[in-house]
Amino acid sequence: MAVDEHLSSDTSSRGSSLPRWVACVAVALVLLALANRGMTPSATRSVTPLSFHITFVDILLDAGMSLLRFGCVILIALLAALACGTMAAKSAMTSAVLLPFLWCLGCVPALGTTAVLYVMLPAGASPNVAEWMIVASAVLCFVPPASKALHNALVTTPSDLLNVARCLGLRRWAQFWRVEMPHALPAFSSAFLRQIPAALTVMLASEMLVSQGPPHGGSSHGVASHEGLGAAALAVATEGSAASNTEIFVVALIMGVVLDRFLAQPLKTWTQRYAVSGQRRSGAMRLMLVSWSAYWPFPNLSRK
């Protein structure tokens, strides 16, 4: 019975994530495309007209480029979040410097960080510099929340587990790798995977900005080199083709579903194996529940 309830709850959680992905990807791309198309020439500089027509094959190649770039973003963000969270948990001096910096960085809106990085692009910037700007803007979506979640999980490792590890004669590295890190994985993975929709949206917006060239002048790299789905979305909005806009929407939706089903859900399922069940409630939580039971604020409603 417990197994059936666990499977049903896991299935319902997977199904509930699909509307979130549909909403995030659809709303982001539609609003960004409409915003770029609706801006007046006085509000922004004009986009260079395209000398070619973007086909569905070009859109698929752009989507593949975005998926490849996003894979690099996840790898870099994973390593950076693991390093920042571990250093903050193991060193008091590093924690005093790193945690306030991560807090300040997390308070800045992701798209605001993207705009700042775009403005910092020098005139005549090479494609490599623009590539790092796209990757950095998406990586910054992951690092602050994931690092703080890892730090909090590491510093709250139950003392019973640490005592058992010492009794077994585990060295400091083995204690960290076999006891502390498995205990922190569920919280870390939840915080990390929760940022995937926002990071994907920021990356597509960065591709749109970079496809127009550096902000201080210089030649645009153009969308013919398959810079990503964001660049293709901007080019399609400039072209004004309803069919191409629909293709962009469908491909972006499929890309979000693929990331959710083949990346987020398998990683979440794997890390939840290490979740500690049956934890006791804290004293403050027990007091709150007792007060809520004793002083029910809605006398006309049942407490079921």
mmCIF file with all atom_site columns, C-alpha atoms in Angstrom, residues 216-294:
data_model
loop_
_atom_site.group_PDB
_atom_site.id
_atom_site.type_symbol
_atom_site.label_atom_id
_atom_site.label_alt_id
_atom_site.label_comp_id
_atom_site.label_asym_id
_atom_site.label_entity_id
_atom_site.label_seq_id
_atom_site.pdbx_PDB_ins_code
_atom_site.Cartn_x
_atom_site.Cartn_y
_atom_site.Cartn_z
_atom_site.occupancy
_atom_site.B_iso_or_equiv
_atom_site.pdbx_formal_charge
_atom_site.auth_seq_id
_atom_site.auth_comp_id
_atom_site.auth_asym_id
_atom_site.auth_atom_id
_atom_site.pdbx_PDB_model_num
ATOM 1  C CA . HIS A 1 216 ? 28.385 49.652 -28.557 1.00 0.00 ? 216 HIS A CA 1
ATOM 2  C CA . GLY A 1 217 ? 28.526 48.972 -32.254 1.00 0.00 ? 217 GLY A CA 1
ATOM 3  C CA . GLY A 1 218 ? 30.260 46.378 -34.350 1.00 0.00 ? 218 GLY A CA 1
ATOM 4  C CA . SER A 1 219 ? 29.085 43.761 -36.764 1.00 0.00 ? 219 SER A CA 1
ATOM 5  C CA . SER A 1 220 ? 26.336 41.333 -35.846 1.00 0.00 ? 220 SER A CA 1
ATOM 6  C CA . HIS A 1 221 ? 27.177 37.679 -35.980 1.00 0.00 ? 221 HIS A CA 1
ATOM 7  C CA . GLY A 1 222 ? 23.901 36.887 -37.725 1.00 0.00 ? 222 GLY A CA 1
ATOM 8  C CA . VAL A 1 223 ? 21.569 33.950 -37.284 1.00 0.00 ? 223 VAL A CA 1
ATOM 9  C CA . ALA A 1 224 ? 22.905 31.995 -40.250 1.00 0.00 ? 224 ALA A CA 1
ATOM 10 C CA . SER A 1 225 ? 25.541 30.356 -38.042 1.00 0.00 ? 225 SER A CA 1
ATOM 11 C CA . HIS A 1 226 ? 22.815 28.748 -35.895 1.00 0.00 ? 226 HIS A CA 1
ATOM 12 C CA . GLU A 1 227 ? 23.370 30.737 -32.713 1.00 0.00 ? 227 GLU A CA 1
ATOM 13 C CA . GLY A 1 228 ? 20.410 29.214 -30.908 1.00 0.00 ? 228 GLY A CA 1
ATOM 14 C CA . LEU A 1 229 ? 16.663 29.116 -30.666 1.00 0.00 ? 229 LEU A CA 1
ATOM 15 C CA . GLY A 1 230 ? 16.501 32.611 -29.144 1.00 0.00 ? 230 GLY A CA 1
ATOM 16 C CA . ALA A 1 231 ? 18.248 34.108 -32.171 1.00 0.00 ? 231 ALA A CA 1
ATOM 17 C CA . ALA A 1 232 ? 15.910 32.185 -34.457 1.00 0.00 ? 232 ALA A CA 1
ATOM 18 C CA . ALA A 1 233 ? 12.882 33.463 -32.513 1.00 0.00 ? 233 ALA A CA 1
ATOM 19 C CA . LEU A 1 234 ? 14.036 37.057 -32.945 1.00 0.00 ? 234 LEU A CA 1
ATOM 20 C CA . ALA A 1 235 ? 14.672 36.527 -36.651 1.00 0.00 ? 235 ALA A CA 1
ATOM 21 C CA . VAL A 1 236 ? 11.261 34.929 -37.139 1.00 0.00 ? 236 VAL A CA 1
ATOM 22 C CA . ALA A 1 237 ? 9.574  37.796 -35.264 1.00 0.00 ? 237 ALA A CA 1
ATOM 23 C CA . THR A 1 238 ? 11.400 40.244 -37.551 1.00 0.00 ? 238 THR A CA 1
ATOM 24 C CA . GLU A 1 239 ? 10.325 38.265 -40.579 1.00 0.00 ? 239 GLU A CA 1
ATOM 25 C CA . GLY A 1 240 ? 6.695  38.235 -39.412 1.00 0.00 ? 240 GLY A CA 1
ATOM 26 C CA . SER A 1 241 ? 5.811  34.716 -40.553 1.00 0.00 ? 241 SER A CA 1
ATOM 27 C CA . ALA A 1 242 ? 2.954  33.141 -38.584 1.00 0.00 ? 242 ALA A CA 1
ATOM 28 C CA . ALA A 1 243 ? 3.963  29.628 -39.669 1.00 0.00 ? 243 ALA A CA 1
ATOM 29 C CA . SER A 1 244 ? 7.551  30.116 -38.506 1.00 0.00 ? 244 SER A CA 1
ATOM 30 C CA . ASN A 1 245 ? 6.355  31.556 -35.199 1.00 0.00 ? 245 ASN A CA 1
ATOM 31 C CA . THR A 1 246 ? 4.251  28.441 -34.666 1.00 0.00 ? 246 THR A CA 1
ATOM 32 C CA . GLU A 1 247 ? 7.225  26.219 -35.475 1.00 0.00 ? 247 GLU A CA 1
ATOM 33 C CA . ILE A 1 248 ? 9.371  28.114 -32.968 1.00 0.00 ? 248 ILE A CA 1
ATOM 34 C CA . PHE A 1 249 ? 6.692  27.659 -30.311 1.00 0.00 ? 249 PHE A CA 1
ATOM 35 C CA . VAL A 1 250 ? 6.339  23.916 -30.957 1.00 0.00 ? 250 VAL A CA 1
ATOM 36 C CA . VAL A 1 251 ? 10.104 23.301 -31.002 1.00 0.00 ? 251 VAL A CA 1
ATOM 37 C CA . ALA A 1 252 ? 10.609 25.298 -27.783 1.00 0.00 ? 252 ALA A CA 1
ATOM 38 C CA . LEU A 1 253 ? 7.815  23.356 -26.118 1.00 0.00 ? 253 LEU A CA 1
ATOM 39 C CA . ILE A 1 254 ? 9.349  20.043 -27.162 1.00 0.00 ? 254 ILE A CA 1
ATOM 40 C CA . MET A 1 255 ? 12.754 21.191 -25.928 1.00 0.00 ? 255 MET A CA 1
ATOM 41 C CA . GLY A 1 256 ? 11.315 22.027 -22.506 1.00 0.00 ? 256 GLY A CA 1
ATOM 42 C CA . VAL A 1 257 ? 9.558  18.683 -22.238 1.00 0.00 ? 257 VAL A CA 1
ATOM 43 C CA . VAL A 1 258 ? 12.742 16.843 -23.253 1.00 0.00 ? 258 VAL A CA 1
ATOM 44 C CA . LEU A 1 259 ? 14.755 18.637 -20.573 1.00 0.00 ? 259 LEU A CA 1
ATOM 45 C CA . ASP A 1 260 ? 12.111 17.857 -17.975 1.00 0.00 ? 260 ASP A CA 1
ATOM 46 C CA . ARG A 1 261 ? 11.590 14.180 -18.819 1.00 0.00 ? 261 ARG A CA 1
ATOM 47 C CA . PHE A 1 262 ? 15.146 13.163 -19.672 1.00 0.00 ? 262 PHE A CA 1
ATOM 48 C CA . LEU A 1 263 ? 17.155 15.394 -17.321 1.00 0.00 ? 263 LEU A CA 1
ATOM 49 C CA . ALA A 1 264 ? 15.205 16.849 -14.404 1.00 0.00 ? 264 ALA A CA 1
ATOM 50 C CA . GLN A 1 265 ? 12.995 13.903 -13.503 1.00 0.00 ? 265 GLN A CA 1
ATOM 51 C CA . PRO A 1 266 ? 15.688 11.162 -13.664 1.00 0.00 ? 266 PRO A CA 1
ATOM 52 C CA . LEU A 1 267 ? 18.086 13.268 -11.561 1.00 0.00 ? 267 LEU A CA 1
ATOM 53 C CA . LYS A 1 268 ? 15.342 14.045 -9.050  1.00 0.00 ? 268 LYS A CA 1
ATOM 54 C CA . THR A 1 269 ? 14.352 10.390 -8.774  1.00 0.00 ? 269 THR A CA 1
ATOM 55 C CA . TRP A 1 270 ? 17.975 9.338  -8.270  1.00 0.00 ? 270 TRP A CA 1
ATOM 56 C CA . THR A 1 271 ? 18.763 11.900 -5.579  1.00 0.00 ? 271 THR A CA 1
ATOM 57 C CA . GLN A 1 272 ? 15.533 11.316 -3.638  1.00 0.00 ? 272 GLN A CA 1
ATOM 58 C CA . ARG A 1 273 ? 16.783 7.826  -2.773  1.00 0.00 ? 273 ARG A CA 1
ATOM 59 C CA . TYR A 1 274 ? 19.004 9.484  -0.199  1.00 0.00 ? 274 TYR A CA 1
ATOM 60 C CA . ALA A 1 275 ? 16.196 11.466 1.438   1.00 0.00 ? 275 ALA A CA 1
ATOM 61 C CA . VAL A 1 276 ? 15.857 10.773 5.163   1.00 0.00 ? 276 VAL A CA 1
ATOM 62 C CA . SER A 1 277 ? 12.263 9.859  6.001   1.00 0.00 ? 277 SER A CA 1
ATOM 63 C CA . GLY A 1 278 ? 10.588 9.888  9.373   1.00 0.00 ? 278 GLY A CA 1
ATOM 64 C CA . GLN A 1 279 ? 12.359 12.963 10.702  1.00 0.00 ? 279 GLN A CA 1
ATOM 65 C CA . ARG A 1 280 ? 11.031 14.386 13.968  1.00 0.00 ? 280 ARG A CA 1
ATOM 66 C CA . ARG A 1 281 ? 9.423  17.794 13.954  1.00 0.00 ? 281 ARG A CA 1
ATOM 67 C CA . SER A 1 282 ? 11.222 20.621 15.673  1.00 0.00 ? 282 SER A CA 1
ATOM 68 C CA . GLY A 1 283 ? 9.960  22.092 18.947  1.00 0.00 ? 283 GLY A CA 1
ATOM 69 C CA . ALA A 1 284 ? 8.649  25.206 17.209  1.00 0.00 ? 284 ALA A CA 1
ATOM 70 C CA . MET A 1 285 ? 6.765  23.090 14.666  1.00 0.00 ? 285 MET A CA 1
ATOM 71 C CA . ARG A 1 286 ? 5.190  20.908 17.387  1.00 0.00 ? 286 ARG A CA 1
ATOM 72 C CA . LEU A 1 287 ? 4.153  24.009 19.355  1.00 0.00 ? 287 LEU A CA 1
ATOM 73 C CA . MET A 1 288 ? 2.567  25.529 16.256  1.00 0.00 ? 288 MET A CA 1
ATOM 74 C CA . LEU A 1 289 ? 0.606  22.345 15.518  1.00 0.00 ? 289 LEU A CA 1
ATOM 75 C CA . VAL A 1 290 ? -0.597 22.068 19.123  1.00 0.00 ? 290 VAL A CA 1
ATOM 76 C CA . SER A 1 291 ? -1.719 25.722 19.117  1.00 0.00 ? 291 SER A CA 1
ATOM 77 C CA . TRP A 1 292 ? -3.467 25.244 15.769  1.00 0.00 ? 292 TRP A CA 1
ATOM 78 C CA . SER A 1 293 ? -5.343 22.195 17.104  1.00 0.00 ? 293 SER A CA 1
ATOM 79 C CA . ALA A 1 294 ? -6.323 23.895 20.358  1.00 0.00 ? 294 ALA A CA 1
#
